[in-house]
Amino acid sequence: KFRDTFSFNAIIPEDPLLISPTMSEVADFIKAEVLYGKDKLSTQAYRYSIAAMHLNNYLERLTDHCLIITPGDRDDIVMGALMAHRSKNFPSIAGIILSSGTKPSKTILSLLDGLPYTIPILLTEHNTYQTATLLNDLHSQFTPEEPEKIFFALKKFEEYVDSELLAKEIIQVKSEALTPKMFEYIITKKAKTRRQHIVLPEGEDERVIRAAHYLLEREIVDITLLGNENKIKTTASKLGLNLTKASLVLPETSPQLEKYSNVLHNLRKHKGVNLDHAQDLMNDVSYYGTMMVHLEEADGMVSGAVHTTQHTIRPALQFIKTKKGFNAVSSVFFMCLSDRVIVYGDCAINPTPNAELLSEIALASSETARSFGIEPRVAMLSYSSGSSGKGEEVEKVKKAVSLVKEKDPSLKVEGPIQYDAAVDPKVGKKKMPDSEVAGKATVLIFPDLNTGNNTYKAVQRETGAVAIGPILQGLNKPVNDLSRGCTVPDIINTVIMTAIQSQGED
């Protein structure tokens, strides 16, 4: 319900990035075959350009991100356009449409097949005039398959619209449920309130570069990318991304290498690490990034898109170490379901925790949940609810619950409890009618890694839930691990979570 006097005005200026179709949209709209550049279909076309004149005259008319329409037998235009795209003296091209169903000559096709990188080249049965006429009726849309376009739209919205004022005007009812969109909005806003500096050791990976561009453009965090500066810049340029605000560092040529090596040597010499060994380790991006965090030259680190979990967290365990009161590092996933966000712990680190460690994981997970705006109601999971089952694993969970209540009497915790009784109000009321947690748990603690890891992956795949994490807890400084199958949004979300963790460390 809106107020009777509701009035709100905001203007977002027209921008080619908001209104221009992607090459994927173009291909779908004119039902074209994609001959080359299938991995570059997210490129946007700002304008359409028919190439009919001689090449030397046509090249003068190229503009940034234009889509060239030309008959398929114009080998000169195809090759000239590709060379112009790669030249620093000419603008980048969105793609080429070959009209009339004609492919280039076999020689040109052979040449194209051998190129390591090419722009999208489409083939359509329509003639040049029909193709151009059709494209005039194409209106770009926002789809889930185009996250970069959505990210840019959000940036523009934040830049020109007073979202807080708008929210005050239209939000009349507050809900106790924390939806994924609300959660994403809250954590992004929180990260921006006190901008942190995050180091990304896998700076040459395309997904990491895309994530860094988005995070910097929206001014969410400051970023250092580790890796070869030329490789990073070349990849960013080919993708049309801006990394001018990022710091680029190659550990082996860094002026900080000697200092970092000396620090590592002093920290680890009791373990037999001499200075030469320390310098060898510090050439590794995981060690270098972790040392930046240790020396407070970065506020947090996110890695794992390329490296294993062990490779990512080993340096942190060696010299960042665990917080006082913590015996081990554990993890949580923030599971963004269709209607709520719940916390799973521990699904990534500890294979067979005993009762003491399980209680520590529960307490750490509840603290993590609360720091991200989720009121913890903790369910300690098992294969039975209440006193209905017996066995060694059930007794372990019972003991863990007892320890949690002893350490934090104010925390709402229930267990042992089955998953359905923890999250389904009807089942929870039936199985444990007097429980404050049953049916409305927000933090679910799994009895072992096997159960937890399989459950989070099953829920993620079968429901389409977004799993943010693993978010590590228990370290003195925030270091977080990614899955090697992570997507760009996964990296973005983990960086944002890491930034918020580091705010708490200040």
Short mmCIF file of C-alpha atoms in Angstrom, two decimals:
data_model
loop_
_atom_site.label_atom_id
_atom_site.label_comp_id
_atom_site.label_asym_id
_atom_site.label_seq_id
_atom_site.Cartn_x
_atom_site.Cartn_y
_atom_site.Cartn_z
CA LYS A 1 0.00 0.00 0.00
CA PHE A 2 1.41 3.40 -0.96
CA ARG A 3 0.92 6.65 0.87
CA ASP A 4 -1.70 8.88 -0.74
CA THR A 5 0.93 11.62 -1.07
CA PHE A 6 3.62 9.34 -2.50
CA SER A 7 5.86 11.23 -4.93
CA PHE A 8 9.34 10.27 -6.05
CA ASN A 9 11.38 11.47 -9.01
CA ALA A 10 14.71 10.21 -10.28
CA ILE A 11 16.40 10.29 -13.67
CA ILE A 12 18.91 7.74 -14.89
CA PRO A 13 20.68 9.08 -18.00
CA GLU A 14 20.69 6.99 -21.15
CA ASP A 15 23.80 4.85 -21.48
CA PRO A 16 24.75 2.46 -24.30
CA LEU A 17 25.60 -0.25 -21.76
CA LEU A 18 21.99 -0.20 -20.53
CA ILE A 19 20.19 -0.17 -23.87
CA SER A 20 22.51 -2.06 -26.22
CA PRO A 21 21.85 -5.73 -27.00
CA THR A 22 24.46 -8.42 -26.45
CA MET A 23 25.71 -10.55 -29.30
CA SER A 24 23.76 -13.41 -27.75
CA GLU A 25 20.54 -11.39 -28.07
CA VAL A 26 21.42 -10.50 -31.66
CA ALA A 27 22.05 -14.14 -32.57
CA ASP A 28 18.77 -15.28 -31.02
CA PHE A 29 16.73 -12.46 -32.57
CA ILE A 30 17.83 -13.04 -36.17
CA LYS A 31 18.20 -16.82 -35.66
CA ALA A 32 21.85 -16.72 -36.68
CA GLU A 33 24.45 -19.48 -36.48
CA VAL A 34 27.45 -18.63 -34.29
CA LEU A 35 30.56 -19.49 -36.31
CA TYR A 36 33.18 -18.05 -33.94
CA GLY A 37 33.42 -16.38 -30.54
CA LYS A 38 30.83 -18.40 -28.64
CA ASP A 39 32.54 -17.42 -25.38
CA LYS A 40 32.26 -13.69 -26.24
CA LEU A 41 28.52 -13.45 -26.80
CA SER A 42 28.06 -11.22 -23.74
CA THR A 43 29.74 -8.40 -25.73
CA GLN A 44 27.31 -5.55 -26.38
CA ALA A 45 26.69 -3.90 -29.76
CA TYR A 46 26.25 -0.11 -29.45
CA ARG A 47 25.32 0.39 -33.12
CA TYR A 48 24.96 -1.49 -36.41
CA SER A 49 27.13 -0.72 -39.40
CA ILE A 50 26.73 -2.00 -42.99
CA ALA A 51 30.06 -2.59 -44.72
CA ALA A 52 29.54 -2.11 -48.46
CA MET A 53 32.38 0.24 -49.52
CA HIS A 54 36.07 -0.54 -49.99
CA LEU A 55 37.92 -1.54 -46.85
CA ASN A 56 40.19 1.52 -46.62
CA ASN A 57 37.15 3.82 -46.73
CA TYR A 58 35.06 1.69 -44.40
CA LEU A 59 37.68 1.44 -41.62
CA GLU A 60 37.48 5.21 -41.13
CA ARG A 61 33.82 4.79 -40.13
CA LEU A 62 34.32 2.21 -37.40
CA THR A 63 33.16 3.20 -33.91
CA ASP A 64 33.51 1.54 -30.54
CA HIS A 65 31.49 -1.66 -30.11
CA CYS A 66 29.88 -1.46 -33.55
CA LEU A 67 28.36 -4.59 -35.10
CA ILE A 68 29.41 -5.01 -38.73
CA ILE A 69 26.91 -6.41 -41.23
CA THR A 70 28.49 -7.57 -44.49
CA PRO A 71 27.97 -10.24 -47.16
CA GLY A 72 29.80 -13.45 -46.34
CA ASP A 73 31.98 -13.27 -49.46
CA ARG A 74 33.64 -10.00 -48.38
CA ASP A 75 36.84 -11.62 -47.11
CA ASP A 76 38.55 -8.22 -47.11
CA ILE A 77 36.00 -6.74 -44.68
CA VAL A 78 36.18 -9.77 -42.37
CA MET A 79 39.97 -9.73 -42.14
CA GLY A 80 40.21 -5.94 -42.04
CA ALA A 81 37.68 -5.76 -39.21
CA LEU A 82 39.54 -8.42 -37.20
CA MET A 83 42.84 -6.58 -37.65
CA ALA A 84 41.23 -3.27 -36.68
CA HIS A 85 39.79 -4.88 -33.54
CA ARG A 86 43.27 -6.02 -32.48
CA SER A 87 44.92 -2.71 -33.35
CA LYS A 88 45.44 -0.06 -30.66
CA ASN A 89 44.68 2.61 -33.27
CA PHE A 90 41.12 1.46 -33.96
CA PRO A 91 38.04 0.94 -31.73
CA SER A 92 36.95 -2.45 -30.40
CA ILE A 93 34.30 -4.24 -32.48
CA ALA A 94 31.29 -6.08 -31.04
CA GLY A 95 31.09 -8.67 -33.82
CA ILE A 96 30.44 -9.42 -37.46
CA ILE A 97 27.26 -10.69 -39.14
CA LEU A 98 27.76 -12.49 -42.44
CA SER A 99 24.57 -12.05 -44.49
CA SER A 100 22.88 -14.06 -47.25
CA GLY A 101 23.98 -17.41 -45.78
CA THR A 102 27.41 -17.12 -47.41
CA LYS A 103 30.51 -18.17 -45.53
CA PRO A 104 34.00 -16.76 -46.23
CA SER A 105 36.37 -18.68 -48.49
CA LYS A 106 38.03 -21.88 -47.26
CA THR A 107 41.34 -20.06 -46.91
CA ILE A 108 39.82 -17.38 -44.67
CA LEU A 109 37.94 -20.00 -42.63
CA SER A 110 41.19 -21.90 -42.12
CA LEU A 111 42.86 -18.71 -40.97
CA LEU A 112 40.00 -17.95 -38.54
CA ASP A 113 40.16 -21.50 -37.17
CA GLY A 114 43.79 -20.90 -36.20
CA LEU A 115 43.26 -17.65 -34.33
CA PRO A 116 43.50 -18.04 -30.52
CA TYR A 117 41.04 -15.20 -29.92
CA THR A 118 38.30 -13.82 -32.13
CA ILE A 119 35.18 -11.69 -31.88
CA PRO A 120 31.72 -13.22 -32.42
CA ILE A 121 31.07 -13.96 -36.08
CA LEU A 122 27.47 -14.85 -36.95
CA LEU A 123 25.95 -16.32 -40.12
CA THR A 124 22.39 -15.45 -41.16
CA GLU A 125 20.27 -16.45 -44.15
CA HIS A 126 18.83 -12.90 -44.36
CA ASN A 127 20.38 -10.53 -46.86
CA THR A 128 22.18 -7.40 -45.66
CA TYR A 129 19.15 -5.10 -45.93
CA GLN A 130 16.82 -7.59 -44.20
CA THR A 131 19.33 -8.12 -41.39
CA ALA A 132 19.70 -4.40 -40.70
CA THR A 133 15.91 -3.91 -40.81
CA LEU A 134 15.35 -6.76 -38.36
CA LEU A 135 17.93 -5.42 -35.93
CA ASN A 136 16.19 -2.05 -35.80
CA ASP A 137 13.33 -3.87 -34.03
CA LEU A 138 15.60 -5.53 -31.45
CA HIS A 139 15.19 -4.05 -27.97
CA SER A 140 17.68 -5.21 -25.38
CA GLN A 141 16.49 -7.01 -22.23
CA PHE A 142 17.99 -7.82 -18.85
CA THR A 143 18.36 -11.57 -18.34
CA PRO A 144 20.04 -13.73 -15.65
CA GLU A 145 22.55 -14.88 -18.31
CA GLU A 146 23.97 -11.35 -18.51
CA PRO A 147 25.22 -10.54 -14.99
CA GLU A 148 27.60 -7.79 -16.13
CA LYS A 149 24.74 -5.84 -17.67
CA ILE A 150 22.70 -6.23 -14.47
CA PHE A 151 25.69 -5.18 -12.36
CA PHE A 152 26.13 -2.02 -14.45
CA ALA A 153 22.42 -1.20 -14.15
CA LEU A 154 22.65 -1.54 -10.37
CA LYS A 155 25.66 0.76 -10.34
CA LYS A 156 23.76 3.41 -12.32
CA PHE A 157 20.71 3.01 -10.08
CA GLU A 158 22.82 3.57 -6.97
CA GLU A 159 24.52 6.55 -8.59
CA TYR A 160 21.37 8.44 -9.60
CA VAL A 161 18.58 7.18 -7.33
CA ASP A 162 18.28 7.89 -3.61
CA SER A 163 17.48 4.28 -2.69
CA GLU A 164 17.11 5.00 1.03
CA LEU A 165 14.51 7.69 0.39
CA LEU A 166 12.71 5.42 -2.06
CA ALA A 167 12.68 2.58 0.47
CA LYS A 168 11.20 4.85 3.16
CA GLU A 169 8.41 5.82 0.79
CA ILE A 170 7.39 2.39 -0.46
CA ILE A 171 8.20 -0.06 2.35
CA GLN A 172 5.28 -0.05 4.74
CA VAL A 173 5.50 -3.56 6.19
CA LYS A 174 8.64 -5.15 7.59
CA SER A 175 9.03 -8.88 7.16
CA GLU A 176 10.84 -11.19 9.56
CA ALA A 177 11.97 -13.31 6.62
CA LEU A 178 15.30 -12.40 5.08
CA THR A 179 15.00 -13.07 1.36
CA PRO A 180 18.09 -13.57 -0.84
CA LYS A 181 17.58 -10.21 -2.58
CA MET A 182 17.24 -8.44 0.76
CA PHE A 183 20.34 -10.25 2.00
CA GLU A 184 22.34 -9.27 -1.09
CA TYR A 185 21.25 -5.65 -0.74
CA ILE A 186 22.10 -5.57 2.98
CA ILE A 187 25.57 -7.09 2.68
CA THR A 188 26.51 -4.92 -0.31
CA LYS A 189 25.39 -1.80 1.51
CA LYS A 190 27.25 -2.87 4.66
CA ALA A 191 30.46 -3.56 2.74
CA LYS A 192 30.33 -0.09 1.18
CA THR A 193 29.90 1.72 4.50
CA ARG A 194 33.58 1.14 5.39
CA ARG A 195 35.45 0.11 2.27
CA GLN A 196 38.02 -2.63 2.81
CA HIS A 197 41.05 -3.73 0.82
CA ILE A 198 40.86 -7.31 -0.44
CA VAL A 199 43.70 -9.20 -2.15
CA LEU A 200 42.85 -11.73 -4.89
CA PRO A 201 45.87 -14.00 -5.51
CA GLU A 202 44.47 -15.52 -8.73
CA GLY A 203 44.51 -12.24 -10.64
CA GLU A 204 45.13 -13.80 -14.07
CA ASP A 205 41.91 -15.84 -14.00
CA GLU A 206 39.19 -14.35 -16.24
CA ARG A 207 36.46 -14.88 -13.62
CA VAL A 208 38.51 -13.05 -11.00
CA ILE A 209 39.17 -10.17 -13.41
CA ARG A 210 35.45 -9.85 -14.18
CA ALA A 211 34.59 -9.88 -10.46
CA ALA A 212 37.27 -7.28 -9.69
CA HIS A 213 35.92 -4.98 -12.42
CA TYR A 214 32.39 -5.17 -10.98
CA LEU A 215 33.50 -4.64 -7.38
CA LEU A 216 35.66 -1.65 -8.29
CA GLU A 217 33.08 -0.06 -10.56
CA ARG A 218 30.48 -0.20 -7.80
CA GLU A 219 33.06 1.03 -5.27
CA ILE A 220 32.38 -1.85 -2.88
CA VAL A 221 36.01 -2.68 -2.03
CA ASP A 222 39.56 -1.79 -2.99
CA ILE A 223 41.42 -4.63 -4.71
CA THR A 224 44.93 -5.95 -5.27
CA LEU A 225 45.30 -8.57 -7.99
CA LEU A 226 48.35 -10.83 -7.87
CA GLY A 227 49.82 -12.04 -11.15
CA ASN A 228 51.54 -10.89 -14.30
CA GLU A 229 50.53 -7.28 -14.95
CA ASN A 230 50.66 -7.57 -18.74
CA LYS A 231 48.55 -10.74 -18.78
CA ILE A 232 45.95 -9.20 -16.47
CA LYS A 233 45.76 -5.97 -18.48
CA THR A 234 45.57 -7.81 -21.80
CA THR A 235 42.72 -10.03 -20.59
CA ALA A 236 40.85 -7.04 -19.14
CA SER A 237 41.28 -5.09 -22.38
CA LYS A 238 39.96 -7.96 -24.51
CA LEU A 239 36.94 -8.24 -22.23
CA GLY A 240 36.33 -4.49 -22.27
CA LEU A 241 36.82 -4.24 -18.50
CA ASN A 242 38.30 -1.43 -16.43
CA LEU A 243 40.97 -2.30 -13.86
CA THR A 244 42.62 1.11 -13.57
CA LYS A 245 41.54 1.32 -9.92
CA ALA A 246 43.13 -2.04 -9.02
CA SER A 247 46.67 -2.58 -7.74
CA LEU A 248 48.50 -5.20 -9.81
CA VAL A 249 51.40 -7.05 -8.15
CA LEU A 250 53.65 -9.89 -9.31
CA PRO A 251 55.14 -11.35 -6.10
CA GLU A 252 58.53 -12.34 -7.56
CA THR A 253 59.27 -8.77 -8.74
CA SER A 254 57.57 -6.94 -5.86
CA PRO A 255 59.63 -4.47 -3.79
CA GLN A 256 57.93 -6.02 -0.73
CA LEU A 257 59.31 -9.50 -1.43
CA GLU A 258 62.41 -9.14 0.76
CA LYS A 259 60.43 -7.74 3.68
CA TYR A 260 57.76 -10.43 3.43
CA SER A 261 60.40 -13.17 3.19
CA ASN A 262 62.13 -11.93 6.33
CA VAL A 263 58.86 -11.84 8.24
CA LEU A 264 58.00 -15.39 7.16
CA HIS A 265 61.48 -16.59 8.07
CA ASN A 266 61.17 -15.15 11.58
CA LEU A 267 57.69 -16.63 12.01
CA ARG A 268 58.60 -20.11 10.75
CA LYS A 269 62.30 -20.59 11.51
CA HIS A 270 61.39 -22.77 14.51
CA LYS A 271 59.86 -25.11 11.91
CA GLY A 272 63.09 -25.22 9.90
CA VAL A 273 62.20 -22.55 7.32
CA ASN A 274 65.42 -20.75 6.35
CA LEU A 275 65.52 -17.43 4.48
CA ASP A 276 65.93 -18.99 1.02
CA HIS A 277 62.98 -21.29 1.63
CA ALA A 278 60.95 -18.35 2.93
CA GLN A 279 61.65 -16.41 -0.28
CA ASP A 280 60.63 -19.40 -2.42
CA LEU A 281 57.36 -19.65 -0.49
CA MET A 282 56.76 -15.93 -0.78
CA ASN A 283 56.91 -16.17 -4.59
CA ASP A 284 53.71 -18.22 -4.27
CA VAL A 285 50.62 -16.01 -4.64
CA SER A 286 48.80 -17.67 -1.72
CA TYR A 287 51.67 -17.00 0.68
CA TYR A 288 52.18 -13.48 -0.65
CA GLY A 289 48.48 -12.60 -0.36
CA THR A 290 48.23 -14.08 3.12
CA MET A 291 51.28 -12.08 4.23
CA MET A 292 49.61 -8.89 2.99
CA VAL A 293 46.69 -9.69 5.29
CA HIS A 294 48.97 -10.68 8.19
CA LEU A 295 50.86 -7.35 7.95
CA GLU A 296 47.56 -5.43 7.54
CA GLU A 297 48.52 -4.25 4.06
CA ALA A 298 45.24 -5.86 2.96
CA ASP A 299 42.15 -6.45 5.07
CA GLY A 300 41.26 -9.89 3.72
CA MET A 301 42.01 -12.47 1.04
CA VAL A 302 39.83 -14.56 -1.28
CA SER A 303 41.33 -17.42 -3.30
CA GLY A 304 40.50 -20.93 -4.53
CA ALA A 305 39.17 -20.31 -8.05
CA VAL A 306 42.32 -22.02 -9.33
CA HIS A 307 44.00 -23.42 -6.21
CA THR A 308 42.87 -26.14 -3.83
CA THR A 309 41.42 -25.42 -0.39
CA GLN A 310 44.61 -26.71 1.20
CA HIS A 311 46.77 -24.41 -0.92
CA THR A 312 44.57 -21.44 -0.01
CA ILE A 313 44.35 -21.86 3.75
CA ARG A 314 47.69 -23.51 4.61
CA PRO A 315 49.57 -20.16 4.88
CA ALA A 316 46.76 -18.72 7.04
CA LEU A 317 46.99 -21.65 9.44
CA GLN A 318 50.77 -21.24 9.60
CA PHE A 319 51.03 -17.58 10.51
CA ILE A 320 47.64 -15.85 10.76
CA LYS A 321 46.48 -18.63 13.09
CA THR A 322 43.22 -19.01 15.00
CA LYS A 323 41.55 -16.49 17.30
CA LYS A 324 41.83 -16.79 21.04
CA GLY A 325 39.26 -19.31 22.27
CA PHE A 326 39.18 -21.22 18.96
CA ASN A 327 40.84 -24.60 18.61
CA ALA A 328 40.17 -25.01 14.89
CA VAL A 329 39.07 -23.24 11.74
CA SER A 330 35.58 -24.10 10.51
CA SER A 331 33.29 -22.82 7.78
CA VAL A 332 29.74 -21.90 6.87
CA PHE A 333 27.76 -21.58 3.66
CA PHE A 334 25.04 -18.96 3.35
CA MET A 335 22.32 -20.84 1.48
CA CYS A 336 20.15 -18.35 -0.41
CA LEU A 337 16.89 -20.23 -0.99
CA SER A 338 13.91 -18.81 -2.86
CA ASP A 339 12.32 -17.28 0.24
CA ARG A 340 15.01 -17.12 2.93
CA VAL A 341 18.70 -17.33 3.78
CA ILE A 342 19.96 -20.00 6.16
CA VAL A 343 23.44 -20.89 7.38
CA TYR A 344 25.04 -24.34 7.01
CA GLY A 345 28.07 -25.33 9.07
CA ASP A 346 30.54 -27.02 8.70
CA CYS A 347 30.40 -28.29 5.11
CA ALA A 348 33.98 -27.74 3.98
CA ILE A 349 36.72 -28.12 6.60
CA ASN A 350 36.37 -30.61 9.49
CA PRO A 351 35.70 -34.25 8.46
CA THR A 352 34.71 -35.84 11.79
CA PRO A 353 34.34 -33.26 14.56
CA ASN A 354 33.96 -34.53 18.12
CA ALA A 355 31.40 -33.03 20.52
CA GLU A 356 33.75 -30.27 21.68
CA LEU A 357 34.59 -29.16 18.15
CA LEU A 358 30.95 -29.46 17.08
CA SER A 359 29.94 -27.10 19.88
CA GLU A 360 32.67 -24.67 18.80
CA ILE A 361 31.40 -24.81 15.21
CA ALA A 362 27.86 -24.08 16.42
CA LEU A 363 28.94 -21.08 18.47
CA ALA A 364 31.16 -19.70 15.69
CA SER A 365 28.41 -20.19 13.10
CA SER A 366 25.83 -18.40 15.24
CA GLU A 367 28.24 -15.50 15.69
CA THR A 368 28.89 -15.37 11.94
CA ALA A 369 25.16 -15.47 11.17
CA ARG A 370 24.47 -12.61 13.58
CA SER A 371 27.27 -10.48 12.05
CA PHE A 372 25.48 -10.72 8.69
CA GLY A 373 22.06 -9.78 10.03
CA ILE A 374 20.63 -13.26 10.59
CA GLU A 375 19.19 -13.96 14.04
CA PRO A 376 20.65 -17.35 15.01
CA ARG A 377 18.32 -20.21 15.89
CA VAL A 378 20.66 -23.19 15.91
CA ALA A 379 19.68 -26.72 14.95
CA MET A 380 22.25 -29.43 15.76
CA LEU A 381 21.38 -32.04 13.16
CA SER A 382 21.27 -35.81 13.56
CA TYR A 383 19.30 -38.79 12.25
CA SER A 384 16.83 -38.53 15.12
CA SER A 385 14.92 -35.76 16.89
CA GLY A 386 14.93 -35.31 20.63
CA SER A 387 15.16 -38.56 22.55
CA SER A 388 13.77 -40.77 19.77
CA GLY A 389 17.07 -42.27 18.68
CA LYS A 390 20.16 -43.79 20.20
CA GLY A 391 23.71 -44.41 19.07
CA GLU A 392 27.21 -42.96 19.22
CA GLU A 393 26.52 -40.15 16.73
CA VAL A 394 23.33 -39.11 18.51
CA GLU A 395 25.15 -39.01 21.83
CA LYS A 396 27.87 -36.85 20.26
CA VAL A 397 25.29 -34.28 19.18
CA LYS A 398 23.59 -34.37 22.59
CA LYS A 399 26.90 -33.62 24.29
CA ALA A 400 27.64 -30.83 21.81
CA VAL A 401 24.26 -29.21 22.53
CA SER A 402 24.95 -29.39 26.25
CA LEU A 403 28.33 -27.67 25.75
CA VAL A 404 26.77 -24.93 23.62
CA LYS A 405 24.15 -24.18 26.27
CA GLU A 406 26.86 -24.14 28.92
CA LYS A 407 29.02 -21.68 26.96
CA ASP A 408 26.16 -19.44 25.79
CA PRO A 409 22.93 -19.90 27.78
CA SER A 410 21.18 -17.13 25.82
CA LEU A 411 21.56 -18.84 22.44
CA LYS A 412 18.52 -20.61 21.03
CA VAL A 413 19.74 -24.11 20.20
CA GLU A 414 18.03 -27.46 19.64
CA GLY A 415 19.37 -30.95 19.10
CA PRO A 416 19.63 -33.63 18.19
CA ILE A 417 17.08 -32.76 15.52
CA GLN A 418 16.39 -34.00 12.00
CA TYR A 419 16.63 -31.65 9.02
CA ASP A 420 12.88 -31.69 8.24
CA ALA A 421 11.98 -30.94 11.84
CA ALA A 422 14.47 -28.08 11.86
CA VAL A 423 13.16 -26.23 8.78
CA ASP A 424 9.52 -27.29 8.27
CA PRO A 425 7.12 -25.63 10.77
CA LYS A 426 4.53 -28.40 10.53
CA VAL A 427 7.04 -31.21 11.05
CA GLY A 428 8.83 -29.24 13.76
CA LYS A 429 5.61 -28.65 15.68
CA LYS A 430 4.69 -32.32 15.44
CA LYS A 431 8.07 -33.75 16.46
CA MET A 432 9.20 -31.10 18.96
CA PRO A 433 6.18 -28.96 19.91
CA ASP A 434 7.90 -27.08 22.75
CA SER A 435 11.02 -26.10 20.83
CA GLU A 436 11.97 -22.47 20.08
CA VAL A 437 14.03 -23.66 17.12
CA ALA A 438 12.14 -26.55 15.50
CA GLY A 439 10.56 -25.51 12.20
CA LYS A 440 12.29 -22.13 12.11
CA ALA A 441 16.03 -22.82 12.39
CA THR A 442 18.32 -20.31 10.70
CA VAL A 443 21.65 -22.01 11.48
CA LEU A 444 22.00 -25.73 10.77
CA ILE A 445 25.04 -27.59 12.12
CA PHE A 446 25.86 -30.89 10.44
CA PRO A 447 27.38 -33.75 12.45
CA ASP A 448 30.21 -34.40 9.96
CA LEU A 449 31.70 -33.19 6.67
CA ASN A 450 30.28 -36.05 4.63
CA THR A 451 26.71 -35.16 5.59
CA GLY A 452 27.17 -31.42 5.34
CA ASN A 453 29.03 -31.26 2.04
CA ASN A 454 26.62 -33.58 0.26
CA THR A 455 23.58 -31.80 1.68
CA TYR A 456 24.63 -28.31 0.63
CA LYS A 457 25.46 -29.50 -2.88
CA ALA A 458 22.20 -31.42 -3.17
CA VAL A 459 20.14 -28.43 -2.04
CA GLN A 460 22.09 -26.11 -4.32
CA ARG A 461 21.65 -28.26 -7.42
CA GLU A 462 18.08 -29.41 -6.87
CA THR A 463 16.58 -26.09 -5.79
CA GLY A 464 18.75 -23.61 -7.67
CA ALA A 465 19.82 -22.03 -4.38
CA VAL A 466 22.85 -19.75 -4.36
CA ALA A 467 25.50 -21.03 -1.94
CA ILE A 468 27.84 -18.28 -0.72
CA GLY A 469 30.98 -19.73 0.78
CA PRO A 470 32.68 -21.48 2.30
CA ILE A 471 33.17 -18.54 4.66
CA LEU A 472 35.95 -19.47 7.08
CA GLN A 473 35.58 -18.66 10.76
CA GLY A 474 38.02 -18.80 13.66
CA LEU A 475 41.02 -17.11 11.98
CA ASN A 476 42.56 -13.90 13.34
CA LYS A 477 42.16 -12.29 9.91
CA PRO A 478 39.64 -13.14 7.18
CA VAL A 479 40.86 -15.53 4.48
CA ASN A 480 38.20 -17.27 2.41
CA ASP A 481 38.21 -20.14 -0.02
CA LEU A 482 36.38 -20.51 -3.35
CA SER A 483 35.37 -23.59 -5.27
CA ARG A 484 37.36 -24.18 -8.45
CA GLY A 485 34.01 -24.32 -10.24
CA CYS A 486 33.00 -20.90 -8.90
CA THR A 487 31.20 -18.33 -11.03
CA VAL A 488 31.79 -14.58 -11.20
CA PRO A 489 28.83 -13.89 -8.82
CA ASP A 490 30.30 -16.48 -6.39
CA ILE A 491 33.57 -14.54 -6.29
CA ILE A 492 31.79 -11.21 -5.89
CA ASN A 493 29.66 -12.48 -3.01
CA THR A 494 32.62 -14.06 -1.22
CA VAL A 495 34.66 -10.87 -1.53
CA ILE A 496 31.76 -8.87 -0.08
CA MET A 497 31.42 -11.31 2.83
CA THR A 498 35.18 -11.13 3.43
CA ALA A 499 35.03 -7.34 3.49
CA ILE A 500 32.30 -7.43 6.14
CA GLN A 501 34.32 -9.92 8.20
CA SER A 502 37.31 -7.61 8.04
CA GLN A 503 35.18 -4.67 9.20
CA GLY A 504 34.58 -6.66 12.37
CA GLU A 505 38.33 -7.14 12.79
CA ASP A 506 39.05 -3.38 12.75
#
